[in-house]
CSV table of C-alpha atoms in Angstrom, one decimal:
chain,number,residue,atom,x,y,z
P,4,MET,CA,55.4,65.3,131.9
P,5,ALA,CA,56.2,64.6,128.3
P,6,PHE,CA,53.7,64.6,125.4
P,7,SER,CA,55.3,61.5,123.8
P,8,LEU,CA,55.9,63.1,120.4
P,9,PHE,CA,59.6,63.1,120.4
P,10,SER,CA,62.9,61.1,120.2
P,11,THR,CA,65.9,61.7,122.4
P,12,LYS,CA,69.0,63.8,121.4
P,13,ASN,CA,71.9,65.4,123.2
P,14,ARG,CA,72.9,69.0,123.8
P,15,ILE,CA,69.4,70.3,124.4
P,16,ILE,CA,68.3,73.9,124.2
P,17,ASN,CA,65.5,75.0,126.5
P,18,LEU,CA,62.9,77.3,124.8
P,19,VAL,CA,60.1,79.2,126.4
P,20,ILE,CA,57.7,81.0,124.0
P,21,ASN,CA,54.7,82.9,125.3
P,22,ASP,CA,52.5,85.8,124.2
P,23,HIS,CA,55.2,88.4,124.7
P,24,SER,CA,58.6,86.8,124.5
P,25,ILE,CA,61.0,84.1,123.3
P,26,ARG,CA,63.6,82.9,125.8
P,27,PHE,CA,66.3,80.3,125.5
P,28,LEU,CA,68.7,78.8,128.0
P,29,GLU,CA,71.5,76.3,127.8
P,30,LEU,CA,72.4,74.4,131.0
P,31,LYS,CA,76.0,74.2,132.1
P,32,GLN,CA,75.5,72.0,135.2
P,33,GLU,CA,72.6,70.5,137.2
P,34,SER,CA,74.1,70.6,140.8
P,35,PRO,CA,73.7,73.4,141.7
P,36,PRO,CA,71.7,74.5,138.6
P,37,ALA,CA,73.7,76.8,136.5
P,38,PRO,CA,73.1,78.1,133.0
P,39,GLN,CA,75.8,78.4,130.5
P,40,ARG,CA,74.1,81.1,128.4
P,41,TRP,CA,70.7,82.6,128.0
P,42,LEU,CA,69.0,85.3,125.8
P,43,GLU,CA,65.5,86.6,125.1
P,44,ARG,CA,63.5,88.5,122.4
P,45,PHE,CA,60.4,90.6,122.9
P,46,LEU,CA,57.3,89.5,120.8
P,47,PRO,CA,55.0,92.3,119.6
P,48,PRO,CA,51.3,91.8,120.5
P,49,GLY,CA,49.2,89.8,118.0
P,50,ILE,CA,51.7,87.2,117.0
P,51,ILE,CA,50.7,84.8,119.7
P,52,THR,CA,47.5,85.3,121.6
P,53,ASP,CA,46.5,83.1,124.6
P,54,GLY,CA,49.2,80.6,123.6
P,55,LYS,CA,47.9,80.1,120.1
P,56,ILE,CA,50.0,81.2,117.1
P,57,VAL,CA,48.0,83.9,115.2
P,58,ASP,CA,50.7,85.2,112.8
P,59,PHE,CA,52.7,82.2,111.8
P,60,ASP,CA,54.8,84.0,109.2
P,61,SER,CA,55.9,86.8,111.7
P,62,LEU,CA,56.7,84.3,114.4
P,63,SER,CA,58.7,82.2,111.9
P,64,SER,CA,60.7,85.2,110.8
P,65,ILE,CA,61.4,86.4,114.3
P,66,LEU,CA,62.3,82.9,115.6
P,67,GLU,CA,64.6,82.4,112.6
P,68,GLU,CA,66.5,85.6,113.5
P,69,CYS,CA,66.8,84.3,117.0
P,70,ILE,CA,68.1,81.0,115.9
P,71,ASP,CA,70.8,82.7,113.8
P,72,ASP,CA,71.7,85.2,116.5
P,73,TRP,CA,71.8,82.6,119.3
P,74,LYS,CA,73.6,80.0,117.1
P,75,ILE,CA,71.3,77.2,118.0
P,76,ARG,CA,70.3,75.9,114.5
P,77,ARG,CA,70.0,72.1,114.3
P,78,ARG,CA,70.0,71.8,118.1
P,79,SER,CA,67.6,69.6,120.1
P,80,ILE,CA,64.9,71.6,121.8
P,81,ARG,CA,62.8,71.2,125.0
P,82,PHE,CA,59.9,73.6,125.1
P,83,ILE,CA,57.0,74.7,127.4
P,84,VAL,CA,53.5,74.1,126.1
P,85,PRO,CA,51.9,77.6,126.6
P,86,ASP,CA,49.9,77.8,129.8
P,87,PRO,CA,46.5,78.8,128.2
P,88,LEU,CA,46.5,75.6,126.2
P,89,VAL,CA,47.0,73.2,129.1
P,90,ILE,CA,44.4,71.5,131.3
P,91,ILE,CA,45.0,69.4,134.4
P,92,ARG,CA,42.1,67.2,135.4
P,93,LYS,CA,41.4,64.2,137.7
P,94,VAL,CA,39.8,61.2,136.0
P,95,THR,CA,38.7,57.8,137.3
P,96,ILE,CA,39.1,54.6,135.4
P,97,PRO,CA,38.4,50.9,136.3
P,98,ALA,CA,41.0,49.3,138.4
P,99,ASP,CA,41.4,46.3,136.1
P,100,VAL,CA,42.9,48.5,133.3
P,101,GLN,CA,46.5,47.4,133.2
P,102,GLU,CA,49.3,50.0,133.3
P,103,ASP,CA,50.3,49.4,129.7
P,104,GLU,CA,46.7,49.7,128.6
P,105,ILE,CA,45.9,53.0,130.4
P,106,LYS,CA,46.9,55.3,127.5
P,107,GLY,CA,44.9,53.3,125.0
P,108,TYR,CA,41.9,53.3,127.4
P,109,LEU,CA,42.1,57.1,127.8
P,110,TYR,CA,42.2,57.5,124.0
P,111,LEU,CA,39.0,55.5,123.7
P,112,GLU,CA,37.2,57.4,126.5
P,113,LEU,CA,38.1,60.9,125.5
P,114,GLY,CA,35.0,62.6,124.2
P,115,SER,CA,32.7,60.0,125.8
P,116,SER,CA,33.2,59.4,129.5
P,117,ILE,CA,36.1,61.9,129.6
P,118,HIS,CA,35.3,65.4,128.4
P,119,LEU,CA,37.7,68.1,127.4
P,120,PRO,CA,37.0,71.5,126.0
P,121,PHE,CA,38.9,70.6,122.8
P,122,GLU,CA,39.0,67.7,120.4
P,123,GLU,CA,42.0,65.5,119.5
P,124,PRO,CA,44.2,66.3,122.5
P,125,VAL,CA,47.8,65.4,123.1
P,126,PHE,CA,48.1,64.2,126.7
P,127,ASP,CA,50.0,62.4,129.5
P,128,TYR,CA,48.8,61.1,132.8
P,129,PHE,CA,50.0,60.5,136.4
P,130,SER,CA,48.6,57.7,138.6
P,131,LEU,CA,47.3,58.8,141.9
P,132,ASN,CA,45.2,56.2,143.9
P,133,ASP,CA,43.9,52.7,143.4
P,134,ASN,CA,41.2,51.5,145.8
P,135,GLY,CA,40.8,48.1,144.1
P,136,LYS,CA,37.7,49.1,142.2
P,137,THR,CA,38.9,52.3,140.5
P,138,LYS,CA,42.1,54.1,139.6
P,139,GLU,CA,42.4,57.8,140.0
P,140,LEU,CA,44.6,59.5,137.4
P,141,LEU,CA,45.8,63.1,136.9
P,142,LEU,CA,45.4,63.9,133.2
P,143,PHE,CA,47.5,66.6,131.5
P,144,ALA,CA,46.1,67.6,128.1
P,145,ALA,CA,46.4,70.2,125.4
P,146,PRO,CA,44.9,70.6,121.9
P,147,GLU,CA,47.1,68.6,119.6
P,148,GLN,CA,46.7,71.0,116.7
P,149,ASN,CA,48.0,74.0,118.6
P,150,VAL,CA,50.9,72.0,120.1
P,151,MET,CA,51.9,70.6,116.7
P,152,GLU,CA,52.0,74.1,115.2
P,153,TYR,CA,54.9,74.8,117.5
P,154,VAL,CA,56.5,71.4,116.8
P,155,ASP,CA,56.1,71.9,113.0
P,156,LEU,CA,57.5,75.4,113.2
P,157,LEU,CA,60.6,74.3,115.1
P,158,ASN,CA,61.1,71.4,112.7
P,159,ARG,CA,60.7,73.8,109.7
P,160,LEU,CA,63.4,76.0,111.2
P,161,LYS,CA,65.8,73.0,111.5
P,162,LEU,CA,65.4,72.5,115.2
P,163,ASN,CA,64.7,69.1,116.8
P,164,PRO,CA,61.9,69.1,119.4
P,165,VAL,CA,62.6,66.3,121.9
P,166,ALA,CA,60.4,67.1,124.9
P,167,ALA,CA,57.5,69.2,126.0
P,168,ASP,CA,56.7,70.3,129.5
P,169,ILE,CA,54.3,72.6,131.4
P,170,SER,CA,55.4,75.6,133.3
P,171,PRO,CA,54.3,74.7,136.8
P,172,LEU,CA,56.3,71.4,136.6
P,173,SER,CA,59.4,73.2,135.3
P,174,LEU,CA,59.2,75.8,138.1
P,175,TYR,CA,58.6,73.1,140.7
P,176,ARG,CA,61.5,71.1,139.4
P,177,LEU,CA,63.9,74.0,140.0
P,178,TYR,CA,62.3,74.6,143.4
P,179,HIS,CA,62.8,71.0,144.4
P,180,LYS,CA,66.3,70.8,143.0
P,181,LEU,CA,67.3,73.7,145.2
P,182,ASP,CA,66.1,71.7,148.3
P,183,ARG,CA,63.4,74.3,149.0
P,184,ALA,CA,60.5,71.7,149.2
P,185,ALA,CA,59.3,70.5,152.6
P,186,VAL,CA,57.7,67.2,153.7
P,187,ASP,CA,53.9,67.2,153.4
P,188,GLU,CA,54.0,70.6,151.7
P,189,VAL,CA,51.0,72.0,149.8
P,190,LEU,CA,52.5,74.6,147.5
P,191,PHE,CA,50.5,77.3,145.6
P,192,THR,CA,52.6,78.5,142.7
P,193,VAL,CA,51.9,81.9,141.2
P,194,GLN,CA,53.6,82.6,137.8
P,195,PHE,CA,53.0,86.3,137.3
P,196,ASP,CA,54.0,87.4,133.8
P,197,LEU,CA,53.5,90.5,131.7
P,198,THR,CA,50.6,89.1,129.7
P,199,GLY,CA,49.2,86.4,132.0
P,200,VAL,CA,49.1,84.7,135.4
P,201,ASN,CA,49.3,80.9,136.0
P,202,LEU,CA,48.2,79.4,139.3
P,203,CYS,CA,48.9,75.9,140.3
P,204,ILE,CA,48.5,73.9,143.6
P,205,PHE,CA,50.9,71.1,144.3
P,206,ASP,CA,50.3,68.4,146.9
P,207,GLU,CA,53.9,67.5,147.6
P,208,THR,CA,55.2,66.9,144.0
P,209,VAL,CA,51.9,66.5,142.3
P,210,PRO,CA,50.2,69.4,140.5
P,211,LEU,CA,46.5,68.9,141.4
P,212,VAL,CA,44.9,71.9,139.8
P,213,MET,CA,45.9,74.7,137.5
P,214,ARG,CA,44.3,77.9,136.3
P,215,HIS,CA,45.5,80.4,133.8
P,216,PHE,CA,44.3,84.0,133.3
P,217,SER,CA,45.3,86.5,130.6
P,218,LEU,CA,46.2,90.1,131.4
P,219,SER,CA,45.2,92.9,129.0
P,220,PHE,CA,48.4,94.3,127.5
P,221,ASP,CA,48.4,97.6,125.6
P,222,ILE,CA,51.8,98.1,124.0
P,223,ASP,CA,51.3,101.8,123.8
P,224,GLN,CA,51.3,102.0,127.6
P,225,TRP,CA,54.6,100.2,127.9
P,226,GLU,CA,58.2,101.1,127.2
P,227,VAL,CA,60.2,98.0,126.2
P,228,SER,CA,64.0,98.2,126.2
P,229,ARG,CA,67.1,96.1,126.8
P,230,ASP,CA,69.5,96.2,129.7
P,231,THR,CA,73.3,95.8,129.6
P,232,LEU,CA,72.8,92.0,129.4
P,233,GLY,CA,70.5,92.2,126.5
P,234,LEU,CA,67.4,91.2,128.6
P,235,MET,CA,64.0,92.8,128.3
P,236,VAL,CA,63.2,95.7,130.6
P,237,CYS,CA,59.5,96.7,130.6
P,238,LYS,CA,58.3,99.9,132.1
P,239,PHE,CA,54.6,100.9,132.5
P,240,ASN,CA,53.8,104.4,131.4
P,241,GLY,CA,50.0,104.3,131.8
P,242,GLU,CA,47.8,105.2,134.8
P,243,PRO,CA,48.9,103.1,137.9
P,244,GLU,CA,45.2,102.5,138.7
P,245,GLU,CA,44.9,100.3,135.6
P,246,LEU,CA,47.5,97.9,137.0
P,247,VAL,CA,45.8,98.0,140.4
P,248,VAL,CA,42.5,96.9,138.8
P,249,GLN,CA,44.4,94.0,137.0
P,250,PHE,CA,46.1,92.9,140.2
P,251,GLU,CA,42.8,93.0,142.2
P,252,ASP,CA,41.3,90.7,139.6
P,253,ILE,CA,44.1,88.2,140.0
P,254,PHE,CA,43.9,88.3,143.8
P,255,ARG,CA,40.3,87.4,143.5
P,256,GLU,CA,41.2,84.4,141.3
P,257,ILE,CA,43.9,83.4,143.8
P,258,ASN,CA,41.2,83.5,146.6
P,259,LYS,CA,38.8,81.5,144.4
P,260,LEU,CA,41.4,78.8,143.9
P,261,LEU,CA,42.2,78.8,147.6
P,262,ASP,CA,38.5,78.3,148.4
P,263,PHE,CA,38.2,75.6,145.7
P,264,TYR,CA,41.1,73.6,147.2
P,265,ARG,CA,39.8,73.9,150.7
P,266,TYR,CA,36.3,72.9,149.7
P,267,SER,CA,37.6,69.9,147.6
P,268,GLN,CA,39.4,68.6,150.7
P,269,GLY,CA,36.2,68.3,152.7
P,270,ASN,CA,36.9,66.6,156.0
P,271,ASN,CA,40.0,64.9,154.7
P,272,GLU,CA,43.1,65.1,156.9
P,273,LYS,CA,44.9,67.1,154.2
P,274,GLN,CA,46.8,70.2,155.1
P,275,ASP,CA,45.8,73.6,154.0
P,276,ILE,CA,48.1,75.5,151.6
P,277,THR,CA,51.4,75.8,153.4
P,278,LYS,CA,53.2,78.2,151.1
P,279,PHE,CA,52.9,80.5,148.1
P,280,LEU,CA,55.8,80.4,145.5
P,281,LEU,CA,55.9,83.5,143.4
P,282,ASN,CA,57.8,83.9,140.2
P,283,GLY,CA,57.4,85.7,136.9
P,284,ASP,CA,58.6,88.4,134.5
P,285,HIS,CA,56.1,91.1,135.4
P,286,PRO,CA,58.1,94.3,136.3
P,287,MET,CA,55.9,94.7,139.4
P,288,VAL,CA,56.6,91.3,140.8
P,289,MET,CA,58.2,92.5,143.9
P,290,ALA,CA,55.3,94.9,144.6
P,291,ILE,CA,53.0,91.8,144.1
P,292,TYR,CA,55.2,89.9,146.5
P,293,ASP,CA,54.8,92.6,149.2
P,294,GLU,CA,51.1,92.8,148.6
P,295,MET,CA,50.7,89.0,148.9
P,296,LYS,CA,52.6,89.0,152.2
P,297,GLU,CA,50.3,91.7,153.5
P,298,ARG,CA,47.1,90.0,152.4
P,299,TYR,CA,47.7,86.4,153.3
P,300,ASP,CA,48.7,84.5,156.5
P,301,ILE,CA,50.3,81.9,154.3
P,302,PRO,CA,54.1,82.4,153.8
P,303,VAL,CA,55.2,83.8,150.4
P,304,ASP,CA,58.5,82.5,148.9
P,305,LEU,CA,60.6,83.5,146.0
P,306,ILE,CA,63.1,81.3,144.2
P,307,THR,CA,66.6,82.6,144.7
P,308,ILE,CA,69.9,81.2,143.5
P,309,ASP,CA,73.0,82.1,145.4
P,310,ASN,CA,76.0,82.6,143.1
P,311,GLU,CA,79.6,82.1,144.2
P,312,THR,CA,80.5,85.2,142.3
P,313,LYS,CA,79.1,88.6,142.9
P,314,SER,CA,79.6,89.5,139.2
P,315,LYS,CA,76.3,90.8,137.8
P,316,HIS,CA,77.1,88.9,134.6
P,317,MET,CA,76.8,85.6,136.5
P,318,SER,CA,73.6,86.3,138.3
P,319,ILE,CA,70.5,84.6,136.9
P,320,PRO,CA,67.5,86.9,136.2
P,321,SER,CA,64.3,85.6,137.9
P,322,ASN,CA,62.5,85.6,134.5
P,323,LEU,CA,65.0,82.8,133.4
P,324,PHE,CA,64.0,80.5,136.3
P,325,LEU,CA,61.3,78.9,134.1
P,326,PRO,CA,63.6,77.8,131.3
P,327,LEU,CA,66.2,76.8,134.0
P,328,GLY,CA,63.6,74.4,135.5
P,329,LEU,CA,62.8,73.1,132.0
P,330,ALA,CA,66.6,72.4,131.5
P,331,LEU,CA,66.4,70.0,134.5
P,332,LYS,CA,63.8,67.8,132.9
P,333,GLU,CA,65.1,64.4,131.8
P,334,VAL,CA,64.3,63.3,128.3
P,335,GLN,CA,63.0,59.7,128.2
């Protein structure tokens, strides 16, 4: 997915900005995927909330420091559109709309026959089925104003945005590149991060439905430090029961999405969910993994990358898998 806002450049930096962090990764090689370097910076609460920039000046100052420290000024940038901003929706259009006319048709129908919870979206689409009378499309959309705030900020700091992506596609791209995908697979991805959880169901390579849920985050209950590699280490110092309540809420949402997918299939000969794929930067992600294995009959998988060297300096932290998947995106 690309939001068609950009031109193509070389030597691309891959940037992931969310409510609690800024991460960058530069790719060394694609096969097997290997990063050349990566770094991250913790974002204090209140600068970005639910994917929307709240404190533009603070974010600009922090990002400028990162650009100088990481030596990436004037580089081309891919970035992830924050999960809370993105909507994936199936839409149906007349079959006689030609391929080169689809985008214009969608522009005309947005707000009339196609309704989104925001005005003036930036969007892309993926063609699904054509029965001769209608065409079914998968629409990816986000509010243009919020996306352009990131683009304008990057441009102001002398970076060159060339492509935008969404997190489930970046994660799946890495999963597929590592030859982990199976034929006729229905994959349920769970991106479990410190301040939010993103759920997405893939029918083979197509993300059919996505749901995002924010997690409450009280900075006073967390200790944030850096490890020897300069990466974030977050330790929860509050009452464990508070995290348990959060996790139970998310498991309920996982169950709701499972039920929704099964109901939407009706009597179709589609498979049920064949696998969970768990990833994320939450410090309890392995406990979440164990709990999912206990609760569900569906296999639960984690992305792993085997390194030829055992040096810890060459290992790739799991919270960098998302920008690594982004790095595998082709810029058109």
